[in-house]
Short mmCIF file of C-alpha atoms in Angstrom, two decimals:
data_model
loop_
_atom_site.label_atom_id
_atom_site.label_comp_id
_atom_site.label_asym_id
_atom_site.label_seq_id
_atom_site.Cartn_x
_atom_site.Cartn_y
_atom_site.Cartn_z
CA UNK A 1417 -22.24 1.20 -11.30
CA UNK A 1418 -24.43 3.97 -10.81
CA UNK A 1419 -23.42 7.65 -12.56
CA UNK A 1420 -23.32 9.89 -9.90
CA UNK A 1421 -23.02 14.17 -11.14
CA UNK A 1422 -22.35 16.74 -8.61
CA UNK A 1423 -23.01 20.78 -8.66
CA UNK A 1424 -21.39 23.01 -8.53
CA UNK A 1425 -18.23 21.25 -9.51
CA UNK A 1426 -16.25 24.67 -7.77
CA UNK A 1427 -17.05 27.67 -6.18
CA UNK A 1428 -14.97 30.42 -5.01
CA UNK A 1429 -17.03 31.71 -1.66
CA UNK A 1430 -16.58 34.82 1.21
CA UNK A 1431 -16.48 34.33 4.88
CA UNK A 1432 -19.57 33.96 6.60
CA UNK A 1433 -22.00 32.82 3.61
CA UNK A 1434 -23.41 29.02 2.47
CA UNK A 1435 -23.13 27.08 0.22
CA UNK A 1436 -25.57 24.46 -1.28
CA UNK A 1437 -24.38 21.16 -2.72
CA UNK A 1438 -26.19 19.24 -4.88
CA UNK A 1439 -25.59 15.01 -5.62
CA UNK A 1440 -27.97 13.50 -8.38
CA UNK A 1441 -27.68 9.97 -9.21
CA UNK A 1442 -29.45 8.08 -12.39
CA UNK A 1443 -30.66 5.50 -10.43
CA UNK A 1444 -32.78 5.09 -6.80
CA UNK A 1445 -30.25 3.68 -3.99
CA UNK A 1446 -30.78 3.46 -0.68
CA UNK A 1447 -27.58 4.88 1.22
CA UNK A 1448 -26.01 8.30 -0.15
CA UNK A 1449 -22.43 8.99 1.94
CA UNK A 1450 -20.94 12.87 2.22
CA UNK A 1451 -17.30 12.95 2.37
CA UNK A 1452 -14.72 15.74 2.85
CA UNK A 1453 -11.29 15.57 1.22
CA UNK A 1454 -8.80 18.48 2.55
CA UNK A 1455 -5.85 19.70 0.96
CA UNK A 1456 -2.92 16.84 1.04
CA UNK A 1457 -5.53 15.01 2.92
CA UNK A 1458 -7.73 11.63 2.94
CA UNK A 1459 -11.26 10.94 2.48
CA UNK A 1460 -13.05 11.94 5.72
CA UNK A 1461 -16.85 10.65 6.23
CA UNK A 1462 -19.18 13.75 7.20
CA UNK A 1463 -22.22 11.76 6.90
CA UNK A 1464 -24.68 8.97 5.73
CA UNK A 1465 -27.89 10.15 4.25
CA UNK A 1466 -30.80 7.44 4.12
CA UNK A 1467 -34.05 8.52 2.71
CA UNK A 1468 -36.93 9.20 4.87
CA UNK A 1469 -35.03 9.44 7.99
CA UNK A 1470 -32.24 12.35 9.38
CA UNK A 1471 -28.93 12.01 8.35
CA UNK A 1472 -26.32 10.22 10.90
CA UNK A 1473 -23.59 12.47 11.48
CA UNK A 1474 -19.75 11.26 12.44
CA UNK A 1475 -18.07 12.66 15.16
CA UNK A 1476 -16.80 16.09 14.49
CA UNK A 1477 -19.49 16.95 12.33
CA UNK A 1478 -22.78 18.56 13.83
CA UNK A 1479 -26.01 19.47 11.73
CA UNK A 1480 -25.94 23.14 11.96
CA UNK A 1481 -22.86 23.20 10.27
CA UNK A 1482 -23.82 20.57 8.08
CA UNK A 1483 -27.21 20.36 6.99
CA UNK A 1484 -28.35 17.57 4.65
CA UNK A 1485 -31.54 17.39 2.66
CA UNK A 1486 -32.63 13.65 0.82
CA UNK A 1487 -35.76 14.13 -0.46
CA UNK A 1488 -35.86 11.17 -2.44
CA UNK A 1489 -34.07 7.96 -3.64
CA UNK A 1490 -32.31 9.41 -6.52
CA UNK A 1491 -31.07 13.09 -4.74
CA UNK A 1492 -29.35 14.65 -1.83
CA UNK A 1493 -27.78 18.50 -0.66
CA UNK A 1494 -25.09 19.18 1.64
CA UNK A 1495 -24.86 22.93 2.41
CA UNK A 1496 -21.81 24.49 4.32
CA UNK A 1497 -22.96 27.08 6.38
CA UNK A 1498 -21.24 30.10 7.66
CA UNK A 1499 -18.00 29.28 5.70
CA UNK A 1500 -14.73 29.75 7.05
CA UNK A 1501 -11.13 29.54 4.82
CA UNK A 1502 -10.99 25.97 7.34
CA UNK A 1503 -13.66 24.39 5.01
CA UNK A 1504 -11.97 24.66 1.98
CA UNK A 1505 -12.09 21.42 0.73
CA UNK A 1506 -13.07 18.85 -1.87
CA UNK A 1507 -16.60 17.59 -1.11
CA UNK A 1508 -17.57 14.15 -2.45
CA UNK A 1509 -21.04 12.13 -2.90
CA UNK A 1510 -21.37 8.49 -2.59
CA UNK A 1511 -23.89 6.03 -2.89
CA UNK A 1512 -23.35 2.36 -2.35
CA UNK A 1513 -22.77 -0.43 -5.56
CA UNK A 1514 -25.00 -3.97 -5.84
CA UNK A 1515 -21.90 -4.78 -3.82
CA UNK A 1516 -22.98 -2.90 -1.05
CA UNK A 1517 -19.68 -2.32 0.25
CA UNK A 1518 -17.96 -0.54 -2.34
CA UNK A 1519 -18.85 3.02 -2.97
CA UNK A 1520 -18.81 5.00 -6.24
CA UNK A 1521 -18.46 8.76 -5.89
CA UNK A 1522 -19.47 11.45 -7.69
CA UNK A 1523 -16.54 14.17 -9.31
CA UNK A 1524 -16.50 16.40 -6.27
CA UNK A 1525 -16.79 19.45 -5.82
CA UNK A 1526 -14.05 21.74 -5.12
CA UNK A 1527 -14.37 24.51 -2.19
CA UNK A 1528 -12.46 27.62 -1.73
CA UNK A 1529 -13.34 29.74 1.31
CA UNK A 1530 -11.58 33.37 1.22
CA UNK B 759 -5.79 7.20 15.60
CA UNK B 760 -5.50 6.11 12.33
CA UNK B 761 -7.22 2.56 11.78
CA UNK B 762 -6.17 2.38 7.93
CA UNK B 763 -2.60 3.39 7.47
CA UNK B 764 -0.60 3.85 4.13
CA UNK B 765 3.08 4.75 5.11
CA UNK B 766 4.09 5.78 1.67
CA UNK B 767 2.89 8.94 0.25
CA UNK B 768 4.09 8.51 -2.93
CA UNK B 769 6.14 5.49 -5.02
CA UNK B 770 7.85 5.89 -8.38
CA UNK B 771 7.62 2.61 -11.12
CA UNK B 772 8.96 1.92 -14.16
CA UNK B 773 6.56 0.91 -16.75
CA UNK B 774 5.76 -2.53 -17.27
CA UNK B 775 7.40 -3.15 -14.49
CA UNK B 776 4.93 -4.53 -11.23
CA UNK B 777 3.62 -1.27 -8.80
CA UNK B 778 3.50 -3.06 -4.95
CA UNK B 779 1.10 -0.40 -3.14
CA UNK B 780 0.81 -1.61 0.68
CA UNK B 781 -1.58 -0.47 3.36
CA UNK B 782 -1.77 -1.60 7.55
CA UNK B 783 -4.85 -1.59 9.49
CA UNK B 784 -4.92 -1.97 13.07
CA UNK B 785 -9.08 -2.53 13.56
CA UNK B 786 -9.27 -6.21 14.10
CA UNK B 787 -13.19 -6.10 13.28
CA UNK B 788 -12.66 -4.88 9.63
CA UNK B 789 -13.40 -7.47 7.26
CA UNK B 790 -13.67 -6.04 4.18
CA UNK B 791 -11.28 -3.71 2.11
CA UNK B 792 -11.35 -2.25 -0.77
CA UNK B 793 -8.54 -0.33 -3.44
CA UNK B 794 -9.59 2.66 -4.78
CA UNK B 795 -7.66 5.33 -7.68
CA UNK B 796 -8.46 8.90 -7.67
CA UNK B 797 -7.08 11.25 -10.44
CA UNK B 798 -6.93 15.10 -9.66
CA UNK B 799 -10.14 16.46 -10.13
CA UNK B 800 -11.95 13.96 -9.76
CA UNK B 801 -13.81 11.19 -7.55
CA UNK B 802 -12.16 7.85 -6.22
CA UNK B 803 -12.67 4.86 -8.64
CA UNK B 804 -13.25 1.60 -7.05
CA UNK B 805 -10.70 -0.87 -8.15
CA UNK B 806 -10.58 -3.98 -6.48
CA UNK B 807 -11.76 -5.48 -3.60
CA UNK B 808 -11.37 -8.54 -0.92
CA UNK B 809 -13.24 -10.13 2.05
CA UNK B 810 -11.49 -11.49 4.94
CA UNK B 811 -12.11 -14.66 4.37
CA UNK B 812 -9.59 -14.67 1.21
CA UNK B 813 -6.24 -13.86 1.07
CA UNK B 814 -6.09 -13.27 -2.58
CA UNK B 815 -8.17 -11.38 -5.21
CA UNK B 816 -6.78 -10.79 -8.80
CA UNK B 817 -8.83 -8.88 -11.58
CA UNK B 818 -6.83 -8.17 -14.70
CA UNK B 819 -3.90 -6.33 -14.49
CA UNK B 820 -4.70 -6.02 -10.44
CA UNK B 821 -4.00 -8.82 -7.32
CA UNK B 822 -5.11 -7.88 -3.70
CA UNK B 823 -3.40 -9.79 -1.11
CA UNK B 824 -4.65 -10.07 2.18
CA UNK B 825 -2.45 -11.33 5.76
CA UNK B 826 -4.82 -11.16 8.69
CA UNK B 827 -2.35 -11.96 10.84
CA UNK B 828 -0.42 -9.34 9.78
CA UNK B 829 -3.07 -6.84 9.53
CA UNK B 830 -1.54 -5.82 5.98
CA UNK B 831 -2.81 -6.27 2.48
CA UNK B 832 -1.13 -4.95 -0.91
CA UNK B 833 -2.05 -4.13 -4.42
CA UNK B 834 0.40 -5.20 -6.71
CA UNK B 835 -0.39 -3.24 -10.39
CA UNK B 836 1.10 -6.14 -13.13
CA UNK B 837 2.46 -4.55 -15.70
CA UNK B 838 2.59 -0.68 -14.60
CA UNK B 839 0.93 1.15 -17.36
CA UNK B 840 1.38 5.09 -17.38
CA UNK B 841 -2.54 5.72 -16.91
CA UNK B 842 -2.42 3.90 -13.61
CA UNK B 843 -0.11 7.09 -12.31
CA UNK B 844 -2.99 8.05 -9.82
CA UNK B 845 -3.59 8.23 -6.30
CA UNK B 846 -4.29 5.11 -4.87
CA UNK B 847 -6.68 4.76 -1.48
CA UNK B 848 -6.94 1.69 0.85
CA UNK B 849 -10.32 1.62 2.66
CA UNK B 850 -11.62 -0.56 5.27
CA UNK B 851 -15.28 -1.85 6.84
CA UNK B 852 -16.77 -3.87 9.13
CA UNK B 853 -19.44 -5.72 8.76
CA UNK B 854 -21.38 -4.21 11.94
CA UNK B 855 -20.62 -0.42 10.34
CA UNK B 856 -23.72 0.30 8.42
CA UNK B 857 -20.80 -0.37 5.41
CA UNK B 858 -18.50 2.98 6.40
CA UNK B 859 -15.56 3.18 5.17
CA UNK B 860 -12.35 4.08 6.90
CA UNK B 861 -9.52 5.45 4.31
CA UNK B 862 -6.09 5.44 4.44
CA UNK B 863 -4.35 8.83 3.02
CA UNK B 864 -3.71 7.08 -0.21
CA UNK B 865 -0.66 6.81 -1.94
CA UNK B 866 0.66 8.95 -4.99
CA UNK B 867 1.72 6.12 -7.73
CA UNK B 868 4.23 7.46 -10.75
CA UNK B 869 5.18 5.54 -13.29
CA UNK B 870 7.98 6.65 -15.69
CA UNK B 871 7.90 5.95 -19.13
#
């Protein structure tokens, strides 16, 4: 399975600002997978990020909110703009196995809007 | 409407006894699930998974059953250890989903020494 690291692993942020994601994985894959995990709450798919092409966003999700960068095979940003307490969340990275359909995630990272 | 339901937020074992974790879909076009564990603070762990076309998939300690007709499948844990006190996700595909998965809302295992 691939190693998947994710930064910043927390962040304590105000009202109003952004905040920039990053997923790095140690080998190329095809299909990279943003998730949201709220408190008490489970695993709720924001997007899929191909490279080369724009990310396909799911319902209830909208790019301006959302924007997601994937630059290459190996890479990918999410960035929460103009935070509200509402987005306070865990945010997760995935990229599929050789299996295809299972996913292996990266640690998260941990969101606290104030 | 939740496609992948776990009705059990949280189930209490005695070790080395057997953990029985269930989860209901109601999507008739998934045909693939998959078990994850996710401890605090970190990302979900695959674990285990099964195809429609089985009913049963064992690997180690872990056994995925599958009813279609049903719509239910189950992880039973054989014998509970205490590092298997996680929370434990059911996720579902279909084959025609550009391989999404839809997750249940996970159980919280405990096992007691």
């Amino acid at each position: 399975s691939a190693v998947i690291s994710q930064k910043p692993s927390r962040d304590i942020c105000q009202r109003g600002t952004s905040l920039t994601i990053q997923c790095q994985v140690d080998s190329q894959v095809t299909m990279m997978f943003w998730y949201r995990q709220q408190p008490g709450q489970s695993l709720t798919l924001i997007a899929t990020a191909n490279q080369g092409s724009e990310a396909t966003y799911e319902s209830g999700f909208v790019i301006d909110k959302f924007p997601i960068s994937r630059p290459n095979l190996t890479f990918s940003t999410l960035t929460v703009s103009n935070m509200s307490p509402e987005d306070s969340s865990i945010y997760l990275c995935s990229v599929t196995g050789t299996g295809e359909w299972e996913q292996y995630f990266g640690p998260g990272t941990r969101l606290t809007v104030t | 409407d939740q496609q992948v339901k776990q009705n059990s937020p949280s189930l209490s074992v005695q070790e080395g006894r057997i953990s029985i974790l269930n989860c209901d879909y109601t999507n008739s076009m998934f045909d693939y699930f998959l078990w994850y564990k996710k401890y605090p603070a970190e990302g979900p762990t695959f674990l285990i998974s099964i195809s429609s076309i089985k009913d049963k998939n064992e690997d180690g300690r872990f056994t995925v059953f599958l009813n279609k007709s049903a719509k239910h499948l189950s992880l039973h844990i054989v014998p509970s250890q205490p590092g298997d006190s996680a929370v434990y996700f059911c996720a579902a595909s279909a084959s025609d989903s550009n391989y999404q998965l839809i997750w249940g809302a996970g159980t919280k295992l405990i096992i007691k020494p």
